Amino acid sequence: MDLQLVYWHWVIFGIALILLEIVLPSFTALWFGAAAVVVGTLLYLLPDLSGTHQVVLWTGLSAMFTWLWFKYLKPMSIDKTKAGLSREAIVGEVGQVLIVPTGEGKGVLRFPAPILGADEWRFISQDADLSAGDRIRVVDVSGNTLVVTKHQ
């Protein structure tokens, strides 16, 4: 029994791989599927293409599409979110101590104007001698807590 691959076998195989990408979001099955669709299209245009040439062409196109993805397209999709930019917005700001931290605890400071949507923030201090009303400067951010020092 001789297995003869026809163009629509490749197209169906390619579409199945592309649909598989919905379940496995790795962008690998997508390129293997796209290569299979290209082989199916070429087989439609060149019906005398042998089975060996079809498989070699599919393998080569799959490798090339995947390489092109990682080399050129993926670097253009750099994370453009604003995550982490809030640190730059708050470091250096000066506020006033409302609640003094006790021991290893956290205190609360207030800024004259809201920063990043809030005017009161929890803080930990690098200085031990803080009292209510002292002016403090933000030097770092640790999670949702500000790290401060006394402002001269």
Short mmCIF file of C-alpha atoms in Angstrom, two decimals:
data_model
loop_
_atom_site.label_atom_id
_atom_site.label_comp_id
_atom_site.label_asym_id
_atom_site.label_seq_id
_atom_site.Cartn_x
_atom_site.Cartn_y
_atom_site.Cartn_z
CA MET A 1 0.00 0.00 0.00
CA ASP A 2 1.49 3.29 -1.12
CA LEU A 3 0.75 6.34 1.02
CA GLN A 4 0.22 9.32 -1.23
CA LEU A 5 0.10 12.73 0.45
CA VAL A 6 -2.19 15.16 -1.33
CA TYR A 7 -2.18 18.94 -0.84
CA TRP A 8 -5.24 18.97 1.42
CA HIS A 9 -3.54 16.52 3.83
CA TRP A 10 -0.89 19.16 4.44
CA VAL A 11 -3.43 21.97 4.71
CA ILE A 12 -5.55 20.04 7.26
CA PHE A 13 -2.39 19.07 9.18
CA GLY A 14 -1.27 22.72 9.18
CA ILE A 15 -4.63 24.01 10.35
CA ALA A 16 -4.69 21.37 13.11
CA LEU A 17 -1.25 22.51 14.31
CA ILE A 18 -2.30 26.14 14.20
CA LEU A 19 -5.42 25.30 16.24
CA LEU A 20 -3.24 23.32 18.65
CA GLU A 21 -1.44 26.59 19.33
CA ILE A 22 -4.59 27.78 21.11
CA VAL A 23 -4.07 25.04 23.71
CA LEU A 24 -0.25 25.18 23.76
CA PRO A 25 0.68 28.87 23.57
CA SER A 26 4.35 28.42 22.68
CA PHE A 27 4.38 29.88 19.15
CA THR A 28 6.12 26.70 17.97
CA ALA A 29 3.14 24.69 16.73
CA LEU A 30 2.00 27.82 14.90
CA TRP A 31 5.13 27.89 12.74
CA PHE A 32 5.05 24.15 12.08
CA GLY A 33 1.42 24.58 11.03
CA ALA A 34 2.22 27.53 8.80
CA ALA A 35 4.97 25.49 7.14
CA ALA A 36 2.52 22.63 6.53
CA VAL A 37 0.05 25.03 4.90
CA VAL A 38 2.85 26.37 2.68
CA VAL A 39 3.82 22.81 1.69
CA GLY A 40 0.16 22.08 0.92
CA THR A 41 -0.04 25.18 -1.26
CA LEU A 42 3.18 24.25 -3.08
CA LEU A 43 1.91 20.71 -3.58
CA TYR A 44 -1.28 22.12 -5.08
CA LEU A 45 0.83 24.16 -7.51
CA LEU A 46 3.43 21.42 -8.10
CA PRO A 47 1.58 18.09 -7.84
CA ASP A 48 4.66 16.03 -8.84
CA LEU A 49 6.54 16.89 -5.63
CA SER A 50 7.73 13.64 -4.03
CA GLY A 51 6.87 12.65 -0.45
CA THR A 52 10.51 12.94 0.62
CA HIS A 53 10.76 16.45 -0.80
CA GLN A 54 7.51 17.39 0.94
CA VAL A 55 8.77 16.26 4.34
CA VAL A 56 12.18 17.88 3.85
CA LEU A 57 10.50 21.11 2.71
CA TRP A 58 8.14 21.05 5.71
CA THR A 59 11.03 20.44 8.12
CA GLY A 60 13.13 23.20 6.59
CA LEU A 61 10.28 25.71 6.51
CA SER A 62 9.31 24.86 10.10
CA ALA A 63 12.87 25.43 11.27
CA MET A 64 13.15 28.65 9.26
CA PHE A 65 9.81 30.06 10.49
CA THR A 66 10.66 29.19 14.10
CA TRP A 67 14.13 30.74 13.79
CA LEU A 68 12.69 33.90 12.21
CA TRP A 69 10.19 34.14 15.06
CA PHE A 70 12.83 33.97 17.78
CA LYS A 71 15.35 36.10 15.89
CA TYR A 72 13.19 38.97 14.61
CA LEU A 73 9.57 38.93 15.76
CA LYS A 74 9.80 37.97 19.43
CA PRO A 75 12.35 40.68 20.32
CA MET A 76 9.91 43.28 18.97
CA SER A 77 7.31 42.15 21.53
CA ILE A 78 9.27 43.38 24.54
CA ASP A 79 7.17 43.94 27.63
CA LYS A 80 5.97 47.51 27.30
CA THR A 81 3.99 47.65 30.52
CA LYS A 82 4.56 50.38 33.02
CA ALA A 83 5.38 47.89 35.79
CA GLY A 84 8.37 49.06 37.81
CA LEU A 85 8.07 52.68 36.71
CA SER A 86 6.30 53.60 39.95
CA ARG A 87 9.61 53.22 41.78
CA GLU A 88 11.11 56.12 39.84
CA ALA A 89 8.02 58.22 40.55
CA ILE A 90 8.26 57.87 44.32
CA VAL A 91 11.99 57.61 45.14
CA GLY A 92 13.29 61.01 46.28
CA GLU A 93 9.89 62.31 47.41
CA VAL A 94 9.66 63.92 50.84
CA GLY A 95 6.80 63.25 53.23
CA GLN A 96 5.89 63.60 56.90
CA VAL A 97 5.70 60.88 59.55
CA LEU A 98 2.13 60.27 60.75
CA ILE A 99 2.63 57.06 62.71
CA VAL A 100 6.08 56.26 64.06
CA PRO A 101 7.27 52.68 63.46
CA THR A 102 7.63 50.65 66.65
CA GLY A 103 10.53 48.22 66.87
CA GLU A 104 10.72 46.31 63.60
CA GLY A 105 7.24 47.50 62.59
CA LYS A 106 6.10 49.82 59.88
CA GLY A 107 5.07 53.41 60.18
CA VAL A 108 2.81 55.58 58.06
CA LEU A 109 3.86 58.71 56.19
CA ARG A 110 1.86 61.33 54.32
CA PHE A 111 2.89 63.21 51.20
CA PRO A 112 1.68 66.79 50.59
CA ALA A 113 0.05 65.62 47.34
CA PRO A 114 -1.03 62.10 46.35
CA ILE A 115 1.67 60.06 44.66
CA LEU A 116 0.61 57.09 42.55
CA GLY A 117 -2.95 57.51 43.77
CA ALA A 118 -2.33 57.67 47.53
CA ASP A 119 -1.10 60.31 49.94
CA GLU A 120 -0.49 57.93 52.86
CA TRP A 121 2.00 55.06 52.61
CA ARG A 122 3.45 52.46 54.96
CA PHE A 123 7.20 52.72 55.45
CA ILE A 124 10.19 51.24 57.17
CA SER A 125 12.95 53.56 58.30
CA GLN A 126 16.70 53.31 58.09
CA ASP A 127 16.89 55.78 60.99
CA ALA A 128 15.92 54.78 64.53
CA ASP A 129 15.15 58.25 65.91
CA LEU A 130 11.94 59.25 64.14
CA SER A 131 9.01 61.05 65.71
CA ALA A 132 5.62 62.14 64.43
CA GLY A 133 5.92 65.19 62.20
CA ASP A 134 9.50 64.50 61.05
CA ARG A 135 10.21 65.01 57.37
CA ILE A 136 11.48 61.87 55.66
CA ARG A 137 12.77 61.12 52.15
CA VAL A 138 11.98 57.94 50.19
CA VAL A 139 15.19 56.11 49.20
CA ASP A 140 13.82 52.78 47.99
CA VAL A 141 10.71 50.65 47.57
CA SER A 142 10.38 47.18 49.07
CA GLY A 143 7.22 45.58 47.70
CA ASN A 144 4.38 47.91 48.76
CA THR A 145 6.43 49.44 51.55
CA LEU A 146 8.64 52.51 51.23
CA VAL A 147 12.15 52.61 52.66
CA VAL A 148 12.91 56.07 54.06
CA THR A 149 15.60 58.13 55.79
CA LYS A 150 15.28 61.31 57.82
CA HIS A 151 15.33 64.44 55.62
CA GLN A 152 17.74 67.23 56.63
#
